[in-house]
CSV table of C-alpha atoms in Angstrom, one decimal:
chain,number,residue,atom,x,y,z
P,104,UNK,CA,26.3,-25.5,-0.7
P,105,UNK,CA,25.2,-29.3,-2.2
P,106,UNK,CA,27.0,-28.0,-5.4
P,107,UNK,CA,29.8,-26.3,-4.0
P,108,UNK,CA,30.6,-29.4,-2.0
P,109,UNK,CA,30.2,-31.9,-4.2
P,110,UNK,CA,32.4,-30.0,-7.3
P,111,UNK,CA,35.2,-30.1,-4.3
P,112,UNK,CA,35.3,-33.6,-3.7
P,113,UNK,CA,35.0,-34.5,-7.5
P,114,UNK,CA,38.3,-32.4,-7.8
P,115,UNK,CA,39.8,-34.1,-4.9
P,116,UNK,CA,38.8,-36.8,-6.3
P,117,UNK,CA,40.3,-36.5,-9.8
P,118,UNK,CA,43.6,-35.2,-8.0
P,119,UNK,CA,43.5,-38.6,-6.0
P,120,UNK,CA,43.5,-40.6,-9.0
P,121,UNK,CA,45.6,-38.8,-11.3
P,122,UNK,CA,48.2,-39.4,-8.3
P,123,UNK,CA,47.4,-43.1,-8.4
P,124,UNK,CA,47.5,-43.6,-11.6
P,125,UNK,CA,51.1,-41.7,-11.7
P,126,UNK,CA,52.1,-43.8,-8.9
P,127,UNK,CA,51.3,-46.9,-10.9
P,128,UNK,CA,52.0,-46.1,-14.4
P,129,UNK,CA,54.7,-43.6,-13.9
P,130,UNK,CA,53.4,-41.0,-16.5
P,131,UNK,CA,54.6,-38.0,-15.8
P,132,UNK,CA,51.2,-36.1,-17.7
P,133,UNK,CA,49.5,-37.2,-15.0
P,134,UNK,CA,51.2,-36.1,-12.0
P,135,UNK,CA,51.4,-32.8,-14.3
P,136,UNK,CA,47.7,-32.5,-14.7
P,137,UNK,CA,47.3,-33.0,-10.9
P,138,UNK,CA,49.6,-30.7,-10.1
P,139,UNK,CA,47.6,-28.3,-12.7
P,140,UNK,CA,44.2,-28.9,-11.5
P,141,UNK,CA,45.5,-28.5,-8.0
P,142,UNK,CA,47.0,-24.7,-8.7
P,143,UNK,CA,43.4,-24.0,-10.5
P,144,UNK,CA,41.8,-24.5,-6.8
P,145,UNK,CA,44.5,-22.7,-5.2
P,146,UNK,CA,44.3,-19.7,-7.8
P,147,UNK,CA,40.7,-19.5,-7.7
P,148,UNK,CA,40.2,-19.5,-4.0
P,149,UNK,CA,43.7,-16.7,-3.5
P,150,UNK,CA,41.5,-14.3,-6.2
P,151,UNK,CA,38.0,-14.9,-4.7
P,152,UNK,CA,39.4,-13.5,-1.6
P,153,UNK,CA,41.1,-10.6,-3.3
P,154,UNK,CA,38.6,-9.3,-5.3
P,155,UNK,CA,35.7,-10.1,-3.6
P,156,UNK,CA,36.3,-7.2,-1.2
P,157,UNK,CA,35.5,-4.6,-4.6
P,158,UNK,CA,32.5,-5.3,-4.8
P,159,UNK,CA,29.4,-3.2,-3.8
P,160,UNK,CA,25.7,-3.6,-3.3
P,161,UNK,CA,22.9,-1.0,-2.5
P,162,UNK,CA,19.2,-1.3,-1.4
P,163,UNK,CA,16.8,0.5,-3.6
P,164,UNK,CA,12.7,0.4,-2.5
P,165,UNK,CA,10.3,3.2,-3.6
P,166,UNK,CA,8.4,5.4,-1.0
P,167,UNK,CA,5.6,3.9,-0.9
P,168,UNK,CA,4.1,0.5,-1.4
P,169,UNK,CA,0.2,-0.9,-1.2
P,170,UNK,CA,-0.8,-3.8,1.2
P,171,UNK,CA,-1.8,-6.9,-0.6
P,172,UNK,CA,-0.8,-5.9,-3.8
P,173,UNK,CA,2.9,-6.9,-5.3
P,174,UNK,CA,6.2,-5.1,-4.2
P,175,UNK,CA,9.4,-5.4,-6.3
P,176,UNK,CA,12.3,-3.9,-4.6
P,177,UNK,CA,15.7,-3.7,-6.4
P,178,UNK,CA,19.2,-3.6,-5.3
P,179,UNK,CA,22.2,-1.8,-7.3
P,180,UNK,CA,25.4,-4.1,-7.6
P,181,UNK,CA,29.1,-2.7,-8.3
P,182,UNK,CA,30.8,-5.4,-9.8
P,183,UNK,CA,33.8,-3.3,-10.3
P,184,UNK,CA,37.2,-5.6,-10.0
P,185,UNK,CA,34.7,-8.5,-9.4
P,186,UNK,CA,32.6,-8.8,-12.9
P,187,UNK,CA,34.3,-12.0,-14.3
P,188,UNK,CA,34.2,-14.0,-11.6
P,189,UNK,CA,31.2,-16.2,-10.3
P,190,UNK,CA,27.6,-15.1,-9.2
P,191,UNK,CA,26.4,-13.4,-6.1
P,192,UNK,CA,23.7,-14.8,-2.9
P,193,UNK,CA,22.2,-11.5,-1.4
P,194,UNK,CA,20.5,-12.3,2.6
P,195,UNK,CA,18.1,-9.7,2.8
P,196,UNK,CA,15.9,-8.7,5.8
P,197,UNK,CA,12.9,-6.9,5.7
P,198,UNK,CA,11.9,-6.2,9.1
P,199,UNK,CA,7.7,-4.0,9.8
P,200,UNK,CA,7.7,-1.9,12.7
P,201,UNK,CA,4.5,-1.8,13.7
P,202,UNK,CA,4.2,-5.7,12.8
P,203,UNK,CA,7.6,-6.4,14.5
P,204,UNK,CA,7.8,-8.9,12.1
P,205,UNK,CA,10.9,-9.7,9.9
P,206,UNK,CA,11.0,-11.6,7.3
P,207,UNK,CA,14.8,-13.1,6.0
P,208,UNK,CA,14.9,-13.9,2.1
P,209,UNK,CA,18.0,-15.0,0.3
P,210,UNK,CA,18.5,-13.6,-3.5
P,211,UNK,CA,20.3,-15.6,-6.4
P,212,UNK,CA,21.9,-12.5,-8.0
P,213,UNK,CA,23.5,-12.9,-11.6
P,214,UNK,CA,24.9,-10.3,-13.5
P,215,UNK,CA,25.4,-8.8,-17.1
P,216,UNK,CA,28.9,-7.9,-18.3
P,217,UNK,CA,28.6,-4.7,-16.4
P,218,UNK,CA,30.7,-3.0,-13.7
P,219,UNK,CA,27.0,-1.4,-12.3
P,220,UNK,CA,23.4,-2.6,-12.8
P,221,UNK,CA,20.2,-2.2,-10.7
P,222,UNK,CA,18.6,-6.2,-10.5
P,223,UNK,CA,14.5,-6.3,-9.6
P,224,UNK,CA,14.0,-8.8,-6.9
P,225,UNK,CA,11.1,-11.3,-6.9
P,226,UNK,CA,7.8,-9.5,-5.8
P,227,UNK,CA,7.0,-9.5,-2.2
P,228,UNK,CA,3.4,-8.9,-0.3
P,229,UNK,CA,3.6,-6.6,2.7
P,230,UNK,CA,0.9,-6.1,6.0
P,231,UNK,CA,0.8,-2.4,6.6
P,232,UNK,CA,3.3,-0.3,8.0
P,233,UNK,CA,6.7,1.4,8.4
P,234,UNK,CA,9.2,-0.7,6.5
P,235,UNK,CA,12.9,-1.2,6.2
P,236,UNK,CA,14.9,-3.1,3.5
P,237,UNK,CA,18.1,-4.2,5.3
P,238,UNK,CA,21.3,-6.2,3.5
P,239,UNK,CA,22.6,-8.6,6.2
P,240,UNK,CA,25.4,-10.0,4.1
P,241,UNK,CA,26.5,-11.4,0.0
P,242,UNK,CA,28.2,-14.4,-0.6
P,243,UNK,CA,30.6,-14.0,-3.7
P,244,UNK,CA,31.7,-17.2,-5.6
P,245,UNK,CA,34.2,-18.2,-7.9
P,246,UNK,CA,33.5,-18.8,-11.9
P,247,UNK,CA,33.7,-22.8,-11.6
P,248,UNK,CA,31.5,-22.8,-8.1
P,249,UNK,CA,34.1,-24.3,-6.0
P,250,UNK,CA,34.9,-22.2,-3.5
P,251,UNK,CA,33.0,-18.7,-1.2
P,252,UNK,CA,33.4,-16.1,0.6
P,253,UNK,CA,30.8,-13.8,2.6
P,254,UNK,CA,31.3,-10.3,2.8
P,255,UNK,CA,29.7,-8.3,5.3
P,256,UNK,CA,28.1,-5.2,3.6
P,257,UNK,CA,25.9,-2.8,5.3
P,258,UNK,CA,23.4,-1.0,3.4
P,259,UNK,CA,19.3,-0.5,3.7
P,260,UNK,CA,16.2,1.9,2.6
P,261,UNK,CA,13.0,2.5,3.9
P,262,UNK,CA,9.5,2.6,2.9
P,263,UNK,CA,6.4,3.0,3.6
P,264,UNK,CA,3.4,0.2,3.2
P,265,UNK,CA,0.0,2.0,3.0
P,266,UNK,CA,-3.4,0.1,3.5
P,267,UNK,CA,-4.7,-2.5,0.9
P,268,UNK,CA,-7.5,-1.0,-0.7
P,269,UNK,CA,-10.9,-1.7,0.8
P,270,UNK,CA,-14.2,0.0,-0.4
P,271,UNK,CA,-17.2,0.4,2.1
P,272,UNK,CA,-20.0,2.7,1.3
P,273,UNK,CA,-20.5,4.2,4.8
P,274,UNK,CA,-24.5,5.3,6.1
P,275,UNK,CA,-24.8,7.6,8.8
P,276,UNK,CA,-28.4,6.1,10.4
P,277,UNK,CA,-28.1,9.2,13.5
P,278,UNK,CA,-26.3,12.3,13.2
P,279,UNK,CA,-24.5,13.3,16.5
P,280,UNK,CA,-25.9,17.2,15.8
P,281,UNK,CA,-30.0,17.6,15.6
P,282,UNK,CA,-31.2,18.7,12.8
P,283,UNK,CA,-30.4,18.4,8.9
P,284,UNK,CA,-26.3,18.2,8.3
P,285,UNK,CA,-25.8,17.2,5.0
P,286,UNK,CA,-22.5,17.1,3.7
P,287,UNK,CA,-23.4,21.4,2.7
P,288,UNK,CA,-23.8,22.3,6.4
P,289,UNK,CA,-22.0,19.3,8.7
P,290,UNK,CA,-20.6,21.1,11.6
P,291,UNK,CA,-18.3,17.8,11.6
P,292,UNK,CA,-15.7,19.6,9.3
P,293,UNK,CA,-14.0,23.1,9.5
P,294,UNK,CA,-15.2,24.9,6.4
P,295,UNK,CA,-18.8,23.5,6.7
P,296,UNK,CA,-20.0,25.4,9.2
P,297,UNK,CA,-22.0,28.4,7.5
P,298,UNK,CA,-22.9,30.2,10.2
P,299,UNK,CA,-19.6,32.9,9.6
P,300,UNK,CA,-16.5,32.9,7.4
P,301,UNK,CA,-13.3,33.5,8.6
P,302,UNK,CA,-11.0,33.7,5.0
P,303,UNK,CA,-10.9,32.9,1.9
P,304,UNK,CA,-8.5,30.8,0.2
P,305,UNK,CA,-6.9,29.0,-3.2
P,306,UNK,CA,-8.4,25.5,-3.4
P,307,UNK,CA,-6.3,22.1,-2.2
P,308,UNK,CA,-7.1,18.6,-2.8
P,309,UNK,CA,-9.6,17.0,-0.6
P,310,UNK,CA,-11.6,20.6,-0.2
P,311,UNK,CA,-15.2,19.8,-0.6
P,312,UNK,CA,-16.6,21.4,-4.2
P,313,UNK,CA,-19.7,22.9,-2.3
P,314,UNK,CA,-17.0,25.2,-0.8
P,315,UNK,CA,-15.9,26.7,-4.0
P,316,UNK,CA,-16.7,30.3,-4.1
P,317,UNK,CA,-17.8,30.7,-7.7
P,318,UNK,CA,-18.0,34.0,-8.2
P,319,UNK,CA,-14.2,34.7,-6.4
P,320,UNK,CA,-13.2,32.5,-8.5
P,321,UNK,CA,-14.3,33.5,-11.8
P,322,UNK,CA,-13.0,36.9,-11.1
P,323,UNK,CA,-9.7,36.2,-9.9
P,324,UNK,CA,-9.3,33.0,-12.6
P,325,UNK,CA,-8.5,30.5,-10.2
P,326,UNK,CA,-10.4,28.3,-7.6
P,327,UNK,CA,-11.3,29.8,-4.4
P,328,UNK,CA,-12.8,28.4,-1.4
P,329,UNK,CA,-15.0,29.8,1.7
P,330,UNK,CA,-13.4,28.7,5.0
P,331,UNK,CA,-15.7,28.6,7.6
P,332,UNK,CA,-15.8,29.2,11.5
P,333,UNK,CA,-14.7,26.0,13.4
P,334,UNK,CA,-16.9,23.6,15.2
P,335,UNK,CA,-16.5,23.7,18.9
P,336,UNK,CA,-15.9,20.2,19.2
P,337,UNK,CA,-16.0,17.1,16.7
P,338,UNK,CA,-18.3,14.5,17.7
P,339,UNK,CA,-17.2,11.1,15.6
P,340,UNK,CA,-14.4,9.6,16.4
P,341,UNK,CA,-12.5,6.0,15.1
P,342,UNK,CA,-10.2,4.6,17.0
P,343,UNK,CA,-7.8,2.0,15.8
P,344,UNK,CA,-7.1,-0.9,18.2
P,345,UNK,CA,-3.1,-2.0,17.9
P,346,UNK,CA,-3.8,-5.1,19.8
P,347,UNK,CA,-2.1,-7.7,18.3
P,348,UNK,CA,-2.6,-10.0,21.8
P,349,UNK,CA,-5.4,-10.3,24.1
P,350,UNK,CA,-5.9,-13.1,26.3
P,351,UNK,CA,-6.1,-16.1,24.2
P,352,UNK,CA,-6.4,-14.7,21.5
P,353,UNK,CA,-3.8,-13.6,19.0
P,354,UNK,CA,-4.4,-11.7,15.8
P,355,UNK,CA,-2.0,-12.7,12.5
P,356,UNK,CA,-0.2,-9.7,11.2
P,357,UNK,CA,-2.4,-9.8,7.9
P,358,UNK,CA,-5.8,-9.4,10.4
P,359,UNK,CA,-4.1,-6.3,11.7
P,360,UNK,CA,-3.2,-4.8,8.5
P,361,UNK,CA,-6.5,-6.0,7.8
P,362,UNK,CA,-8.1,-3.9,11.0
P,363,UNK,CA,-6.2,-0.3,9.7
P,364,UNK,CA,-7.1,-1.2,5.9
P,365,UNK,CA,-10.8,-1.1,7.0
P,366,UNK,CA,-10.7,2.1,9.6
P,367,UNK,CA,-8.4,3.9,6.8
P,368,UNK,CA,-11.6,2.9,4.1
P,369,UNK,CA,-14.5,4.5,6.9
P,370,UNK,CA,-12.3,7.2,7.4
P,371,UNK,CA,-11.6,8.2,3.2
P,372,UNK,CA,-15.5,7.4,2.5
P,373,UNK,CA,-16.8,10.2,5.4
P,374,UNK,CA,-14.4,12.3,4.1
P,375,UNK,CA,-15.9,11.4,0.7
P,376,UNK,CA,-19.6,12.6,1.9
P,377,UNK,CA,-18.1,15.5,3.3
P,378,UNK,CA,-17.9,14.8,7.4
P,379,UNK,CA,-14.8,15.7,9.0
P,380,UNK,CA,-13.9,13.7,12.1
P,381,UNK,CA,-10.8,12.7,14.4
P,382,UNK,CA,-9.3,9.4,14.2
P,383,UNK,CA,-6.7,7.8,17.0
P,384,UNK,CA,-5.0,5.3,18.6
P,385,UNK,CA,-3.7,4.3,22.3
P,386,UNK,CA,-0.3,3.9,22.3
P,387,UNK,CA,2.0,3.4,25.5
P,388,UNK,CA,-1.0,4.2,27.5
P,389,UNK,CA,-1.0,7.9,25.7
P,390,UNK,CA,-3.7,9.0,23.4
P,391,UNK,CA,-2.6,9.9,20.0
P,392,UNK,CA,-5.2,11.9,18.4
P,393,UNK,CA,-5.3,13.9,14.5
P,394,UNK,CA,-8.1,16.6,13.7
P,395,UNK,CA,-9.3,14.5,9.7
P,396,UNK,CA,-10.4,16.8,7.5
P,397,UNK,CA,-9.0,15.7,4.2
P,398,UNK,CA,-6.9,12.4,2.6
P,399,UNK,CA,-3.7,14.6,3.3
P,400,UNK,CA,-4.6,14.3,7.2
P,401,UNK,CA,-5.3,10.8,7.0
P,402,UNK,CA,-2.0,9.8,5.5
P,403,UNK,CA,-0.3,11.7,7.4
P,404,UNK,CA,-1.9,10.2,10.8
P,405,UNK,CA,-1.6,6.9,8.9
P,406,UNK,CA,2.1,7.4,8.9
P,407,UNK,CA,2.5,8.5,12.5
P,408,UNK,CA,0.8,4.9,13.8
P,409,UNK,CA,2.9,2.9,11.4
P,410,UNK,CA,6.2,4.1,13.0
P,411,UNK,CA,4.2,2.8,16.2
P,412,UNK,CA,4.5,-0.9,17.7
P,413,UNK,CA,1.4,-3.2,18.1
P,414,UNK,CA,0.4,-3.5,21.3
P,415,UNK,CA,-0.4,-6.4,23.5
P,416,UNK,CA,-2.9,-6.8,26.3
P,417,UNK,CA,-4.2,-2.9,26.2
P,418,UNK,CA,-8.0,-2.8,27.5
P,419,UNK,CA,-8.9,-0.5,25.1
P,420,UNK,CA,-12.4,0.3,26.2
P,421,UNK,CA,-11.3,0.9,30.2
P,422,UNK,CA,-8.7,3.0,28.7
P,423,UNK,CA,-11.2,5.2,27.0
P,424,UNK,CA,-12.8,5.1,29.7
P,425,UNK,CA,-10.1,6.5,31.7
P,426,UNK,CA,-9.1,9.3,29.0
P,427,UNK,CA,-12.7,10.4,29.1
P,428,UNK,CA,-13.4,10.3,25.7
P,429,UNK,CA,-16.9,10.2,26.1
P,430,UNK,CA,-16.7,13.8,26.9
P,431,UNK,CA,-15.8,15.0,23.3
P,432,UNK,CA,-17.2,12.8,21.4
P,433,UNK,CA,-21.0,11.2,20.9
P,434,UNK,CA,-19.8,8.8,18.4
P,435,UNK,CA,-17.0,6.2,19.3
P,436,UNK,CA,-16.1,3.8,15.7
P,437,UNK,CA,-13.5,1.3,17.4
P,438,UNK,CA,-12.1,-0.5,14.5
P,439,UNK,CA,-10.4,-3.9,16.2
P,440,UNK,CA,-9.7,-7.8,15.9
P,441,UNK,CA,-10.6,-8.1,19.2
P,442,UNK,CA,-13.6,-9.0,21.2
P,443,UNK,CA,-13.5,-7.0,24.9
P,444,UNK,CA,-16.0,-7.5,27.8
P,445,UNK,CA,-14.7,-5.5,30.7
P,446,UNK,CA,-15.2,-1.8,30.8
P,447,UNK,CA,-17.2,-2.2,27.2
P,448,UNK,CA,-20.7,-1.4,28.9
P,449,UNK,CA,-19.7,1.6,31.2
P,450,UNK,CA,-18.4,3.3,27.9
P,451,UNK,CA,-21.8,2.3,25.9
P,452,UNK,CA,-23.9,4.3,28.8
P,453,UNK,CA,-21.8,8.2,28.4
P,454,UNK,CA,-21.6,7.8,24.5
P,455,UNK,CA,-22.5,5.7,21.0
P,456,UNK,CA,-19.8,2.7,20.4
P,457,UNK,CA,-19.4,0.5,17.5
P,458,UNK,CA,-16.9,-2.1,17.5
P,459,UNK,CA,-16.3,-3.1,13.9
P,460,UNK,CA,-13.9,-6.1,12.9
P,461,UNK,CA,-13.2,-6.8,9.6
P,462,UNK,CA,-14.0,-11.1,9.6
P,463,UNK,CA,-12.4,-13.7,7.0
P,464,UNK,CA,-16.1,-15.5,6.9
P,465,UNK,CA,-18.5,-15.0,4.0
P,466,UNK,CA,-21.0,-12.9,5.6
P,467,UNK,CA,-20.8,-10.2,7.9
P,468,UNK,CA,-23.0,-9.9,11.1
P,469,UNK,CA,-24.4,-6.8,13.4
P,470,UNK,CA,-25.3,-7.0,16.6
P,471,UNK,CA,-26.8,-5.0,19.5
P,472,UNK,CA,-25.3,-5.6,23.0
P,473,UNK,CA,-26.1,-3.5,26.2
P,474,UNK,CA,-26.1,-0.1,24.6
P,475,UNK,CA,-23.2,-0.8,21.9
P,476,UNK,CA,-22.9,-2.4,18.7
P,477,UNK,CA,-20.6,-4.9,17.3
P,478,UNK,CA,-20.3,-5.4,13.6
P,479,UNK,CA,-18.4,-7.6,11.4
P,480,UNK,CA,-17.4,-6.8,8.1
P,481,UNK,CA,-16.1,-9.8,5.3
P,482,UNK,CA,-12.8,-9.0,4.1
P,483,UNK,CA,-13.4,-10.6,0.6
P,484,UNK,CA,-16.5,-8.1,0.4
P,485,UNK,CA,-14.3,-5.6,1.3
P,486,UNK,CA,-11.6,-6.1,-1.7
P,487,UNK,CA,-14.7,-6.3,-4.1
P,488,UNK,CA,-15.4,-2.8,-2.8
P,489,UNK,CA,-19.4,-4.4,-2.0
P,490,UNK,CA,-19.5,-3.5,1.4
P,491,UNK,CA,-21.8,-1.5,3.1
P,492,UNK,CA,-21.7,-0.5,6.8
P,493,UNK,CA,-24.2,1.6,9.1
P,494,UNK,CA,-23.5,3.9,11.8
């Protein structure tokens, strides 16, 4: 706008003293050249209006992006009826549901001589969650920079921003059945149970390999796997806490990408050693729970929270409390930024809690509280993928 401005009053300028100078001298080239300048302004602003209103611009983002790691969206520009004129200033908005968080970014777009190209924008880092890429508005200008127009052009893409990519190697210290359960005979994930088969079937990603049934499968040329009788009930669940706001105490929206980063890691390493389990959120004061039994699941659950909104001000452990959770499950894993007194030690004495919170310190810290647990976990160890975290 600096530029714009001051190229007009240098041209006013120059008209102002070509007039002078015509007044004073009475050459008639300079009145001319005024009088030429002047119809160069009045030509260029008459055509940026006109064919301005050709062009085009579309939002292009892939499906899906990774938290932490850089995003390059693109945006597809028809130049058609517009291409020798001046460049382009895209206001784009990209707005996270689950964040509610929008960020505004203005583009400097410049062009080949083409009628259609697709430009990369600068890379962008995104917290977790449903995303959407929205054009607010271009502003076209003229070759020499002296005059704009905006244009009003509606156009947008979504995308999805999955968690950054923690490693944790997970222990289990007590196993919520007695006895032996290895990762063979875990009654924590359908198909483990050996106690009676109910089908066979063609193996799928995420099926454990101890499930194979060899010999099936050397006679029919193609994997085969033993599904087993389900469990009555599953008895480890993690919960995510969507609490952005407690109290005094509000979380950033990198700590709560930071808090579904590290449950979405526990989740994919159990998964890894073969225990199925059930992972949820409270949302709206309803309980949204998914049955996880392999990394399809998980995304999939993953996907319904980030169309979700964080929360403020939920008491997450008096609202267990209140949906009974302790009923179905011996093993609560509450994965939160938060730090919750009230209703905390009534839910430690039906079942097993652990309230893990992923910490920006250097070390992480355990501690045993009234019957329940509260562990933090460094979020640099966590990147490194040197994290380890007992349950």
């Amino acid at each position: 706008s600096i530029h714009m401005l001051s190229r007009k009053l240098a041209c006013c300028f120059l008209i102002s003293v070509m007039a002078i100078g015509y007044i004073c001298t009475g050459n008639i080239l300079l009145i001319i050249s005024a009088g030429f300048l002047v119809l160069l302004m009045l030509l260029l602003y008459i055509g940026l209006h006109i064919f301005s209103k050709n062009i085009k611009l579309f939002c292009i983002a892939d499906p899906v992006y990774n938290a932490g790691e850089p995003a390059r969206t693109k945006v597809e520009i028809d130049f058609s009826g517009f291409r020798y004129w001046g460049p382009v200033e895209a206001d784009i908005c990209f707005y996270n549901k689950l964040m509610d968080q929008k960020t505004h970014r203005r583009y400097y777009l410049d062009y080949a001589d083409r009628e259609k190209q697709v430009l990369e924008l600068p890379e962008e880092y995104f917290n977790c969650g449903s995303m959407e890429m929205r054009l607010e508005g271009v502003r076209c200008y003229d070759l020499l920079g002296i005059w704009s127009v905006k244009r009003d052009l509606n156009s947008s893409a979504g995308f999805m921003v999955c968690p950054e990519d923690f490693g944790v190697h997970t222990v289990i210290v007590n196993m919520p059945y007695a006895g032996i359960m290895d990762a063979e005979n875990s009654q924590n994930r359908r198909g483990n149970d050996n106690t009676s088969v109910l089908d066979m079937r063609e193996y799928q990603p995420g099926d454990p390999i101890r499930s194979i049934h060899f010999k099936m499968s050397e006679k029919l040329d193609r994997l085969i796997v033993k599904e087993y009788a389900a469990p009555a009930k599953y008895r480890t669940l993690i919960m995510i806490d969507l609490n952005i706001r407690y109290g005094d105490t509000v979380l950033e929206e990198e700590e709560l990408s930071h808090v579904i980063a590290l449950a979405s890691a526990v989740s994919e390493d159990l998964l890894l050693q073969g225990f199925g389990h059930h992972m949820a959120v409270i949302y709206t004061g309803r309980l949204y729970v998914d049955e996880i039994e392999n990394s399809n699941q998980l995304q999939a659950f993953l996907f319904k929270v980030f169309g979700m909104r964080a929360s403020e001000n939920v008491e997450l452990p008096e609202a267990m409390m209140r949906l009974q959770l302790w009923k179905d499950y011996t093993r609560i894993l509450c994965f939160t930024g938060m730090l919750y007194d009230a209703g905390v030690e009534a839910l430690a004495q039906k079942t097993d809690v652990a309230f893990i919170k992923p910490v920006r310190e250097e070390k992480g810290t355990a501690e045993y509280r009234n019957n329940f647990e509260i562990v933090t976990l460094p979020v640099k160890l966590l990147k490194e993928h040197n994290c380890r975290l007992e349950i």
